[in-house]
Structures are given as structure tokens and as C-alpha cells.
GROMACS .gro file of C-alpha atoms in nm:
model
   80
    1MET     CA    1   3.769   1.084   2.706
    2ALA     CA    2   3.721   1.233   2.360
    3LYS     CA    3   3.874   0.922   2.204
    4ASN     CA    4   3.613   0.701   2.377
    5ILE     CA    5   3.326   0.924   2.262
    6ASN     CA    6   3.456   0.918   1.904
    7SER     CA    7   3.483   0.539   1.900
    8VAL     CA    8   3.133   0.499   2.047
    9SER     CA    9   2.992   0.743   1.790
   10PHE     CA   10   3.165   0.558   1.508
   11THR     CA   11   3.035   0.222   1.635
   12VAL     CA   12   2.678   0.352   1.658
   13LEU     CA   13   2.706   0.497   1.308
   14LEU     CA   14   2.823   0.161   1.171
   15LEU     CA   15   2.541  -0.019   1.350
   16VAL     CA   16   2.278   0.217   1.205
   17LEU     CA   17   2.430   0.179   0.859
   18LEU     CA   18   2.423  -0.200   0.892
   19MET     CA   19   2.059  -0.202   1.006
   20THR     CA   20   1.943   0.021   0.722
   21SER     CA   21   2.139  -0.162   0.453
   22THR     CA   22   2.006  -0.504   0.557
   23GLU     CA   23   1.652  -0.373   0.617
   24ILE     CA   24   1.645  -0.506   0.973
   25VAL     CA   25   1.432  -0.206   1.061
   26LYS     CA   26   1.157  -0.330   0.827
   27SER     CA   27   1.003  -0.612   1.025
   28ASP     CA   28   0.668  -0.763   1.112
   29ALA     CA   29   0.642  -0.509   1.392
   30ALA     CA   30   0.587  -0.240   1.127
   31CYS     CA   31   0.276  -0.423   1.013
   32PHE     CA   32  -0.002  -0.263   1.215
   33THR     CA   33  -0.270  -0.112   0.986
   34PHE     CA   34  -0.592  -0.312   1.003
   35LEU     CA   35  -0.704  -0.427   0.658
   36GLY     CA   36  -1.005  -0.643   0.735
   37GLU     CA   37  -1.128  -0.980   0.859
   38CYS     CA   38  -1.111  -1.314   0.686
   39GLY     CA   39  -1.268  -1.654   0.730
   40PRO     CA   40  -1.542  -1.788   0.956
   41GLU     CA   41  -1.611  -1.683   1.312
   42PRO     CA   42  -1.492  -1.844   1.532
   43PHE     CA   43  -1.172  -1.896   1.336
   44THR     CA   44  -1.032  -2.235   1.437
   45GLY     CA   45  -0.702  -2.218   1.245
   46SER     CA   46  -0.357  -2.091   1.339
   47ASN     CA   47  -0.190  -1.759   1.255
   48ALA     CA   48  -0.038  -1.926   0.947
   49ASP     CA   49  -0.388  -2.031   0.832
   50CYS     CA   50  -0.509  -1.678   0.894
   51LEU     CA   51  -0.226  -1.531   0.686
   52ALA     CA   52  -0.303  -1.771   0.400
   53CYS     CA   53  -0.671  -1.667   0.415
   54CYS     CA   54  -0.574  -1.297   0.409
   55VAL     CA   55  -0.338  -1.343   0.113
   56ALA     CA   56  -0.608  -1.530  -0.079
   57LEU     CA   57  -0.865  -1.259  -0.007
   58TYR     CA   58  -0.660  -0.936  -0.033
   59SER     CA   59  -0.349  -1.055  -0.231
   60SER     CA   60   0.009  -1.056  -0.110
   61PRO     CA   61   0.153  -0.703  -0.153
   62PRO     CA   62  -0.089  -0.523   0.078
   63VAL     CA   63  -0.109  -0.807   0.332
   64CYS     CA   64   0.190  -0.838   0.565
   65ALA     CA   65   0.035  -1.032   0.856
   66GLY     CA   66  -0.263  -1.238   0.958
   67ARG     CA   67  -0.335  -1.290   1.328
   68VAL     CA   68  -0.602  -1.483   1.514
   69GLU     CA   69  -0.736  -1.245   1.778
   70GLY     CA   70  -1.034  -1.179   2.000
   71ASN     CA   71  -1.294  -1.384   2.181
   72PRO     CA   72  -1.445  -1.563   1.994
   73ALA     CA   73  -1.134  -1.603   1.782
   74HIS     CA   74  -1.140  -1.441   1.440
   75CYS     CA   75  -0.880  -1.371   1.172
   76HIS     CA   76  -0.752  -1.013   1.135
   77CYS     CA   77  -0.555  -0.907   0.829
   78TYR     CA   78  -0.294  -0.631   0.849
   79LYS     CA   79  -0.102  -0.421   0.598
   80SER     CA   80   0.205  -0.203   0.642
   0.00000   0.00000   0.00000
């Protein structure tokens, strides 16, 4: 029993080490702080167009995502 617990603990430790070393934990899901809006309303473009608008308006380091949301559709910019 103790041998199984030790091997599971070691496997979990390796998995956590792998995730932190490859920065899998840092993803688009961590991008949730609202930065502002961009473009016309209603926004007729895609999420990729929205991201390009946000990067042009706010520059790339603070901007991590641009999403078309709401009704009528408008472009929201997010930072991490």
C-alpha cells in the first residue's frame, strides 16, 4: 500500500514539475481582466479581428485576448 502511495506521489510531483517548467499553467484562461473596448458597435469581425484591434489600440504586452461579446456584438479587450 505504501509503495503505491509513494509512486502516485512521485508521479504527481513529476507532472506538476512538467507543467510549471513548460508554462502550461499560463494559458489564455488566465486572461480575464477587462482592459477596454475597441472598434465600432456592432462589431462585425471575428475574435481574431478583435484581438488585432486591441493590439493596435493598447499594444501587445498588456493585451492577451480580444473577444467579440454581447448583444449587439462589441469587441472587449483583456489583459492578464
